[in-house]
Coordinates of C-alpha atoms and ligand atoms in Angstrom, one line a residue:
M131 CA 105.5 -61.6 -84.3
K132 CA 105.1 -59.5 -87.4
A133 CA 102.6 -60.6 -90.0
T134 CA 105.1 -59.7 -92.8
Q135 CA 107.7 -62.1 -91.3
F136 CA 105.3 -64.9 -90.5
Y137 CA 103.8 -67.7 -92.6
F138 CA 100.5 -65.9 -92.8
K139 CA 98.0 -65.5 -95.6
T140 CA 94.3 -65.9 -94.9
R141 CA 92.2 -67.7 -97.6
K142 CA 88.8 -66.8 -98.9
E143 CA 88.2 -69.9 -101.0
I144 CA 89.1 -73.4 -99.9
S145 CA 88.4 -76.9 -101.2
K146 CA 84.6 -77.7 -101.2
D147 CA 85.2 -81.1 -99.7
E148 CA 86.1 -79.5 -96.3
V149 CA 82.8 -79.4 -94.5
A150 CA 83.5 -79.5 -90.8
I151 CA 83.4 -75.9 -89.6
S152 CA 86.7 -76.3 -87.6
A153 CA 88.5 -77.5 -90.7
V154 CA 87.0 -74.7 -92.8
L155 CA 88.0 -71.9 -90.3
L156 CA 91.4 -73.4 -89.5
T157 CA 92.2 -73.6 -93.1
K158 CA 91.0 -70.1 -94.0
A159 CA 92.9 -68.6 -91.1
N160 CA 96.1 -70.5 -92.1
F161 CA 96.4 -72.8 -89.1
I162 CA 96.3 -76.1 -91.0
E163 CA 96.5 -77.4 -94.5
K164 CA 95.2 -80.6 -95.9
L165 CA 97.6 -82.9 -97.6
T166 CA 95.1 -85.6 -98.4
S167 CA 91.9 -87.0 -96.8
G168 CA 92.6 -87.4 -93.1
V169 CA 96.1 -86.1 -93.2
Y170 CA 97.0 -82.5 -92.4
N171 CA 100.0 -80.2 -92.1
F172 CA 100.1 -77.9 -89.1
L173 CA 101.3 -74.5 -90.0
P174 CA 103.0 -72.1 -87.6
L175 CA 99.7 -70.8 -86.1
G176 CA 98.2 -74.3 -85.8
L177 CA 101.4 -75.6 -84.3
R178 CA 101.4 -72.9 -81.7
V179 CA 98.0 -74.0 -80.5
I180 CA 99.0 -77.7 -80.6
K181 CA 102.0 -76.9 -78.4
K182 CA 99.8 -75.0 -75.9
I183 CA 97.4 -77.9 -75.7
E184 CA 100.3 -80.3 -75.3
Q185 CA 101.8 -78.1 -72.5
I186 CA 98.5 -78.1 -70.6
V187 CA 98.3 -81.9 -70.9
R188 CA 102.0 -82.3 -69.9
E189 CA 101.6 -80.2 -66.8
E190 CA 98.5 -82.0 -65.6
M191 CA 100.1 -85.4 -66.4
E192 CA 103.2 -84.5 -64.4
A193 CA 101.0 -83.3 -61.6
I194 CA 99.7 -86.8 -61.1
G195 CA 103.2 -88.4 -61.3
G196 CA 103.4 -89.0 -65.1
Q197 CA 106.9 -89.2 -66.6
E198 CA 107.2 -88.4 -70.3
I199 CA 108.7 -90.8 -72.8
L200 CA 108.7 -91.0 -76.6
M201 CA 108.0 -94.4 -78.0
A202 CA 108.7 -95.7 -81.5
L203 CA 106.0 -95.4 -84.2
L204 CA 107.4 -98.1 -86.4
N205 CA 106.4 -101.3 -84.7
P206 CA 107.6 -104.8 -85.4
R207 CA 104.8 -107.2 -86.5
S208 CA 105.7 -109.7 -83.7
N209 CA 104.6 -107.2 -80.9
W210 CA 101.2 -106.9 -82.6
E211 CA 100.9 -110.7 -83.2
Q212 CA 101.5 -111.4 -79.5
T213 CA 98.2 -109.8 -78.6
G214 CA 96.3 -110.9 -81.7
R215 CA 95.8 -107.3 -82.7
W216 CA 97.9 -107.7 -85.9
D217 CA 94.7 -109.2 -87.3
S218 CA 91.9 -107.9 -85.1
F219 CA 92.8 -104.2 -85.0
K220 CA 90.9 -103.2 -88.1
A221 CA 92.5 -99.7 -88.6
L222 CA 96.1 -101.0 -88.3
F223 CA 98.4 -99.6 -91.0
K224 CA 100.8 -102.3 -92.1
L225 CA 103.8 -101.9 -94.2
R226 CA 106.5 -104.1 -95.5
S227 CA 110.2 -103.2 -95.6
K228 CA 112.0 -103.8 -98.9
Y229 CA 114.2 -106.2 -96.9
G230 CA 111.2 -108.4 -96.1
S231 CA 110.0 -107.7 -92.6
W232 CA 106.5 -106.3 -91.7
F233 CA 105.8 -103.4 -89.5
A234 CA 102.8 -101.6 -88.1
L235 CA 102.5 -97.8 -87.8
A236 CA 101.5 -97.4 -84.1
P237 CA 97.7 -96.6 -83.6
T238 CA 98.2 -96.9 -79.8
H239 CA 101.1 -98.2 -77.7
E240 CA 100.0 -101.1 -75.3
E241 CA 102.0 -103.5 -77.6
I242 CA 105.1 -101.4 -77.1
I243 CA 105.0 -100.2 -73.6
T244 CA 104.1 -103.5 -71.9
P245 CA 107.2 -105.4 -73.1
M246 CA 109.3 -102.3 -72.6
V247 CA 108.6 -102.0 -68.9
K248 CA 109.2 -105.8 -68.5
N249 CA 112.9 -104.7 -68.3
Y250 CA 112.1 -102.3 -65.4
I251 CA 109.3 -103.8 -63.3
Y252 CA 110.5 -106.8 -61.2
S253 CA 109.2 -106.2 -57.7
Y254 CA 106.5 -104.4 -55.8
K255 CA 109.1 -101.7 -55.1
D256 CA 109.0 -100.8 -58.8
L257 CA 105.3 -100.0 -58.7
P258 CA 103.3 -97.9 -59.2
L259 CA 104.6 -96.5 -62.5
Y260 CA 103.1 -93.8 -64.7
L261 CA 104.4 -93.2 -68.2
F262 CA 103.0 -90.9 -70.9
H263 CA 103.9 -90.0 -74.4
I264 CA 102.7 -87.4 -76.9
S265 CA 103.1 -88.1 -80.6
D266 CA 101.5 -89.1 -83.8
K267 CA 99.3 -92.1 -84.1
F268 CA 98.2 -93.8 -87.3
R269 CA 94.8 -95.3 -88.0
D270 CA 93.4 -96.4 -91.3
E271 CA 90.1 -94.6 -90.8
P272 CA 87.5 -94.8 -93.5
R273 CA 87.2 -91.5 -95.5
S274 CA 85.6 -89.0 -93.2
K275 CA 84.2 -85.5 -93.5
S276 CA 85.4 -84.4 -90.1
G277 CA 88.7 -82.7 -91.0
I278 CA 91.2 -82.9 -88.1
L279 CA 88.5 -84.3 -85.8
R280 CA 89.2 -87.7 -87.4
G281 CA 92.7 -88.1 -89.0
K282 CA 94.4 -91.1 -90.5
E283 CA 97.5 -89.5 -88.8
F284 CA 96.8 -87.5 -85.7
I285 CA 98.4 -86.5 -82.4
M286 CA 97.5 -88.2 -79.2
K287 CA 98.7 -88.2 -75.6
D288 CA 98.6 -91.6 -74.1
L289 CA 99.3 -92.4 -70.5
Y290 CA 99.8 -95.9 -69.1
S291 CA 99.8 -96.8 -65.5
F292 CA 101.1 -99.9 -63.8
H293 CA 99.9 -101.2 -60.4
Q294 CA 100.2 -103.9 -57.8
D295 CA 96.5 -104.5 -57.5
E296 CA 93.1 -103.4 -58.8
K297 CA 92.5 -101.1 -55.8
D298 CA 95.6 -99.1 -56.6
L299 CA 94.5 -99.0 -60.3
E300 CA 91.1 -97.7 -59.3
N301 CA 92.4 -95.0 -57.1
Y302 CA 94.7 -93.7 -59.9
Y303 CA 92.0 -94.0 -62.5
E304 CA 89.9 -91.5 -60.4
K305 CA 92.9 -89.2 -60.2
V306 CA 93.3 -89.3 -64.0
K307 CA 89.6 -88.5 -64.4
K308 CA 90.0 -85.4 -62.3
A309 CA 93.2 -84.4 -64.2
Y310 CA 91.3 -84.7 -67.5
Q311 CA 88.6 -82.4 -66.3
K312 CA 91.2 -79.8 -65.4
I313 CA 92.8 -80.2 -68.9
Y314 CA 89.5 -79.6 -70.8
K315 CA 88.6 -76.7 -68.5
R316 CA 92.0 -75.1 -69.2
C317 CA 91.3 -75.6 -72.9
G318 CA 88.1 -73.6 -72.5
L319 CA 85.8 -76.6 -72.9
K320 CA 83.1 -78.3 -71.0
A321 CA 83.5 -82.0 -71.2
Y322 CA 80.9 -84.6 -70.1
V323 CA 82.2 -87.7 -68.5
V324 CA 80.4 -90.5 -70.3
E325 CA 80.2 -94.2 -69.5
A326 CA 81.1 -96.3 -72.4
S327 CA 81.9 -99.9 -73.2
G328 CA 84.7 -101.2 -70.9
G329 CA 86.0 -103.8 -73.3
T330 CA 86.5 -107.3 -71.9
F331 CA 87.7 -106.5 -68.4
S332 CA 85.6 -103.8 -66.8
R333 CA 81.9 -102.8 -67.0
F334 CA 82.7 -99.3 -68.2
S335 CA 85.4 -97.1 -69.6
H336 CA 84.9 -93.4 -69.5
E337 CA 84.8 -91.1 -72.4
F338 CA 85.1 -87.3 -72.3
Q339 CA 82.6 -85.8 -74.7
V340 CA 82.4 -82.1 -75.8
L341 CA 79.0 -81.1 -77.3
T342 CA 79.2 -80.3 -81.0
P343 CA 77.0 -81.0 -84.0
A344 CA 80.3 -82.2 -85.7
G345 CA 80.8 -85.0 -83.2
E346 CA 80.3 -88.6 -84.1
D347 CA 79.1 -89.9 -80.8
I348 CA 75.6 -89.9 -79.4
F349 CA 75.1 -90.2 -75.6
Y350 CA 72.2 -90.2 -73.2
H351 CA 72.2 -87.5 -70.5
C352 CA 70.0 -87.4 -67.4
S353 CA 69.7 -83.9 -66.0
H354 CA 68.2 -85.4 -62.8
C355 CA 70.9 -87.7 -61.6
G356 CA 73.7 -86.7 -63.9
M357 CA 74.1 -90.1 -65.7
N358 CA 75.8 -89.9 -69.1
R359 CA 76.1 -93.0 -71.1
N360 CA 77.1 -93.7 -74.7
K361 CA 74.2 -94.8 -76.9
E362 CA 76.4 -97.6 -78.4
I363 CA 76.2 -99.6 -75.2
M364 CA 72.8 -98.8 -74.0
E365 CA 69.4 -100.3 -74.9
N366 CA 67.2 -97.9 -76.8
T367 CA 65.3 -96.1 -74.0
K368 CA 63.7 -92.9 -73.0
K369 CA 64.2 -93.4 -69.3
C370 CA 67.4 -93.2 -67.2
P371 CA 68.6 -96.7 -66.1
E372 CA 69.8 -95.2 -62.9
C373 CA 66.9 -93.1 -61.6
G374 CA 64.0 -93.6 -64.1
H375 CA 63.8 -90.0 -65.1
K376 CA 63.4 -88.8 -68.7
I377 CA 66.7 -88.6 -70.5
E378 CA 67.9 -86.6 -73.5
E379 CA 70.1 -87.5 -76.4
L380 CA 73.3 -85.3 -76.9
K381 CA 75.8 -85.3 -79.7
G382 CA 79.5 -85.0 -78.8
S383 CA 83.0 -85.4 -80.0
E384 CA 85.2 -87.8 -77.9
V385 CA 88.2 -85.8 -76.7
G386 CA 89.5 -88.5 -74.3
N387 CA 89.0 -92.1 -73.2
I388 CA 90.3 -93.9 -70.1
F389 CA 90.3 -97.6 -69.6
K390 CA 91.1 -100.1 -66.8
L391 CA 93.0 -102.7 -68.8
K392 CA 93.7 -104.7 -65.6
D393 CA 95.9 -107.7 -66.6
K394 CA 94.9 -107.9 -70.3
Y395 CA 98.2 -106.9 -71.7
S396 CA 100.3 -108.1 -68.7
Q397 CA 99.0 -111.6 -69.5
A398 CA 99.8 -111.3 -73.2
F399 CA 103.4 -110.2 -72.4
D400 CA 104.0 -112.0 -69.1
L401 CA 104.5 -108.8 -67.2
N402 CA 104.6 -109.8 -63.6
Y403 CA 106.1 -108.6 -60.3
R404 CA 107.1 -110.2 -57.0
D405 CA 105.0 -109.0 -54.1
E406 CA 106.1 -108.4 -50.5
K407 CA 105.7 -112.1 -49.7
G408 CA 107.7 -113.1 -52.8
E409 CA 104.7 -114.3 -54.7
I410 CA 104.6 -113.7 -58.5
K411 CA 101.6 -111.6 -59.6
P412 CA 100.4 -109.9 -62.9
V413 CA 100.8 -106.2 -63.1
M414 CA 97.5 -104.3 -63.3
M415 CA 97.4 -101.6 -66.0
G416 CA 95.3 -98.6 -67.0
C417 CA 95.5 -96.6 -70.3
Y418 CA 94.4 -93.1 -70.8
G419 CA 94.2 -91.2 -74.2
I420 CA 93.6 -87.7 -75.2
G421 CA 93.2 -86.6 -78.8
I422 CA 95.5 -83.5 -79.0
S423 CA 94.9 -82.7 -82.7
R424 CA 91.2 -83.5 -82.3
L425 CA 91.1 -81.0 -79.5
L426 CA 92.5 -78.3 -81.8
G427 CA 89.4 -78.9 -83.9
V428 CA 86.9 -79.3 -81.1
I429 CA 88.1 -76.0 -79.4
V430 CA 87.1 -74.3 -82.7
E431 CA 83.8 -76.2 -83.1
A432 CA 82.9 -74.9 -79.6
N433 CA 84.2 -71.3 -80.0
Y434 CA 83.3 -69.5 -83.2
D435 CA 80.9 -67.0 -84.7
A436 CA 79.9 -65.8 -88.2
K437 CA 83.2 -63.9 -88.4
G438 CA 85.6 -66.5 -87.3
I439 CA 87.3 -68.3 -84.5
I440 CA 87.1 -67.1 -80.8
W441 CA 90.2 -68.6 -79.0
P442 CA 89.9 -69.3 -75.3
K443 CA 92.8 -67.6 -73.6
E444 CA 95.0 -70.5 -72.7
T445 CA 95.1 -72.1 -76.1
A446 CA 95.2 -68.9 -78.3
P447 CA 98.3 -68.9 -80.6
F448 CA 98.9 -65.3 -79.5
Q449 CA 97.1 -63.2 -76.9
Y450 CA 97.1 -59.8 -78.7
H451 CA 96.3 -58.9 -82.3
L452 CA 97.9 -55.5 -82.9
I453 CA 96.7 -53.5 -85.8
G454 CA 97.8 -50.1 -87.0
L455 CA 95.3 -48.7 -89.5
F456 CA 97.9 -47.4 -91.9
K457 CA 98.7 -48.0 -95.5
G458 CA 102.1 -46.2 -95.5
I459 CA 101.2 -43.6 -98.1
K460 CA 99.9 -40.5 -96.4
K461 CA 101.9 -38.5 -93.8
E462 CA 99.5 -39.4 -91.1
D463 CA 100.0 -43.1 -91.9
K464 CA 103.7 -42.7 -91.1
E465 CA 102.8 -41.5 -87.6
I466 CA 100.4 -44.3 -87.1
K467 CA 103.0 -46.8 -88.1
K468 CA 105.6 -45.2 -85.8
Q469 CA 103.3 -45.4 -82.8
T470 CA 102.2 -48.9 -83.6
D471 CA 105.8 -50.1 -83.9
L472 CA 106.4 -48.5 -80.5
V473 CA 103.5 -50.2 -78.9
Y474 CA 104.6 -53.5 -80.4
K475 CA 108.1 -53.0 -78.9
Q476 CA 106.6 -52.2 -75.5
L477 CA 104.4 -55.3 -75.5
I478 CA 107.1 -57.6 -76.6
K479 CA 109.4 -56.2 -74.0
K480 CA 106.8 -57.3 -71.4
G481 CA 107.0 -60.8 -72.7
L482 CA 103.5 -60.8 -74.2
E483 CA 102.5 -62.8 -77.2
V484 CA 101.6 -60.3 -79.9
F485 CA 100.7 -60.8 -83.5
Y486 CA 101.3 -57.5 -85.2
D487 CA 99.6 -57.0 -88.5
D488 CA 102.2 -54.7 -90.0
R489 CA 101.2 -55.3 -93.6
E490 CA 101.2 -52.1 -95.7
S491 CA 99.7 -53.5 -98.8
V492 CA 96.4 -54.5 -97.2
S493 CA 93.4 -52.3 -96.5
S494 CA 92.2 -51.5 -93.0
G495 CA 89.0 -53.3 -93.7
E496 CA 90.8 -56.4 -94.7
K497 CA 93.0 -56.3 -91.6
L498 CA 89.9 -56.1 -89.3
V499 CA 88.3 -59.0 -91.2
D500 CA 91.4 -61.1 -90.8
A501 CA 91.6 -60.3 -87.1
D502 CA 88.1 -61.5 -86.6
L503 CA 88.8 -64.7 -88.5
L504 CA 92.0 -65.4 -86.5
G505 CA 90.1 -64.8 -83.3
L506 CA 92.9 -63.8 -80.9
P507 CA 91.5 -62.9 -77.4
Q508 CA 92.4 -59.2 -77.5
R509 CA 92.7 -56.7 -80.3
I510 CA 94.6 -53.4 -80.1
I511 CA 93.8 -50.9 -82.8
I512 CA 95.8 -47.7 -83.4
S513 CA 94.3 -45.3 -86.0
E514 CA 94.3 -41.6 -86.9
K515 CA 91.3 -41.2 -84.7
T516 CA 92.7 -42.9 -81.6
L517 CA 96.0 -41.0 -82.0
K518 CA 94.2 -37.7 -81.8
N519 CA 93.5 -38.6 -78.1
R520 CA 96.9 -40.2 -77.7
S521 CA 95.2 -43.5 -77.1
F522 CA 94.4 -46.9 -78.6
E523 CA 91.3 -49.1 -78.8
L524 CA 91.3 -52.5 -76.9
K525 CA 88.6 -54.9 -78.0
E526 CA 87.8 -58.3 -76.6
R527 CA 87.0 -60.8 -79.4
K528 CA 84.6 -62.8 -77.3
S529 CA 82.4 -60.0 -75.9
N530 CA 83.1 -57.3 -78.4
R531 CA 83.7 -55.0 -75.4
I532 CA 85.8 -52.0 -76.3
K533 CA 88.0 -49.9 -74.0
I534 CA 89.8 -46.8 -75.0
V535 CA 93.2 -46.7 -73.3
K536 CA 95.8 -43.9 -73.2
L537 CA 99.0 -44.8 -74.9
K538 CA 100.9 -43.9 -71.7
D539 CA 98.8 -46.4 -69.8
I540 CA 99.7 -49.4 -72.0
S541 CA 101.4 -51.2 -69.1
K542 CA 98.1 -51.1 -67.2
I543 CA 96.2 -53.3 -69.7
I544 CA 98.5 -56.3 -68.9
Ligands
ATP155 P1 86.7 -92.8 -81.9 O1 85.6 -93.5 -81.1 O2 86.5 -91.3 -82.1 O3 87.1 -93.5 -83.1 P2 88.6 -94.2 -80.3 O4 87.7 -94.6 -79.2 O5 88.9 -95.2 -81.3 O6 88.0 -92.9 -81.0 P3 90.9 -94.1 -78.5 O7 91.6 -95.3 -78.9 O8 90.1 -94.1 -77.3 O9 89.9 -93.6 -79.8 O10 91.9 -92.9 -78.6 C1 92.1 -91.9 -77.6 C2 91.7 -90.5 -78.1 O11 92.4 -90.2 -79.3 C3 90.2 -90.4 -78.5 O12 89.4 -90.1 -77.3 C4 90.2 -89.3 -79.5 O13 90.2 -88.0 -78.8 C5 91.5 -89.4 -80.2 N1 91.4 -90.0 -81.5 C6 91.1 -91.3 -81.7 N2 91.0 -91.6 -83.0 C7 91.3 -90.4 -83.7 C8 91.4 -90.0 -85.0 N3 91.2 -90.8 -86.0 N4 91.7 -88.7 -85.3 C9 91.9 -87.8 -84.3 N5 91.8 -88.1 -83.0 C10 91.5 -89.4 -82.7
MG156 MG1 87.7 -94.1 -77.4

């Protein structure tokens, strides 16, 4: 992609009410743009990252049998009344059609998926079933200072599982836990699995927390036995409830949460099945969320320096940032441009993701500053100096390691 043909302009000054470092860097580097508090537009760079995160999530969900669906966001009031959450879900956005009926904007999808699968699940032969969906969610969150870490409109992946009994639910729950750890690892993150309130039906749910000062959760960690537990559900203590050792308090952002719902929603919607003996039983359910747009922010919170973002490889919008240090005025500049164009063509032909800063009106210094801000994993620089040796400079954003590579060896860097 050429910068001159791309929606790309970095910004030096942004609104002062953006305080989370992820929102500041993502706005300056042109990944996102705030529409109003808690509501963001994703620009081409930001959307590329979102799509990469979604793809990682999709692959890992499919690997454990998940089938993708897309459920409606405009939900009739009756579905939400059936579970009592029309009144009890505090962050529910409600809106009234001019023709009279009331709707909710979906903040989660138990109220939709449970009655939906009633038309599919009849017998034990229809179970287990795993369905997931990736889309916007709406929650009327109080004004926050966390940028895309806490949106009123945000992107979530939610998976729902349906089982014959608790044992099957528990086995699958452990599978999802493992799949989640793979997802965060592929996103370049270390996530702690933290015990949290289980709601009405089980002792614990599990949250996945990434350490960051911008996070809104505090959890206790025991380095001796590995216990992690959210402070919200635990008595104020300095000792591990499992092994008695000293514990520490850590601050994290919740990037995922998994629950055993058991028959909570199957009871509400009468979702039953006929077992092998012909007996009618309630379907056991689990639900498993991942904050996709929050992840975009958390990846940045966990990977930046004074100059800008440092993208982990698998979620970077592009792998290579190609810069020719030319301004298009001098004769030497023409040669640099020609060679850089050539390198661009070679890399593209190889199918690589290259962001080529081909701007002629911008100084070399500015191009380098922008490249650091953008934070693509590898930077390729072609200048008068490198061309004297028929070579280019390859620099890794994360380590600052520089390699000088001959132009003719370009295919070797890949
Ligand atoms: P939180 O405790 O942060 O409010 P939650 O426990 O209410 O989140 P869940 O219902 O468990 O959220 O939603 C699943 C995932 O969706 C969360 O783990 C989080 O990553 C993400 N998420 C939830 N609310 C938001 C939000 N307002 N903005 C962005 N992501 C969110
Ligand atoms: Mg949660």
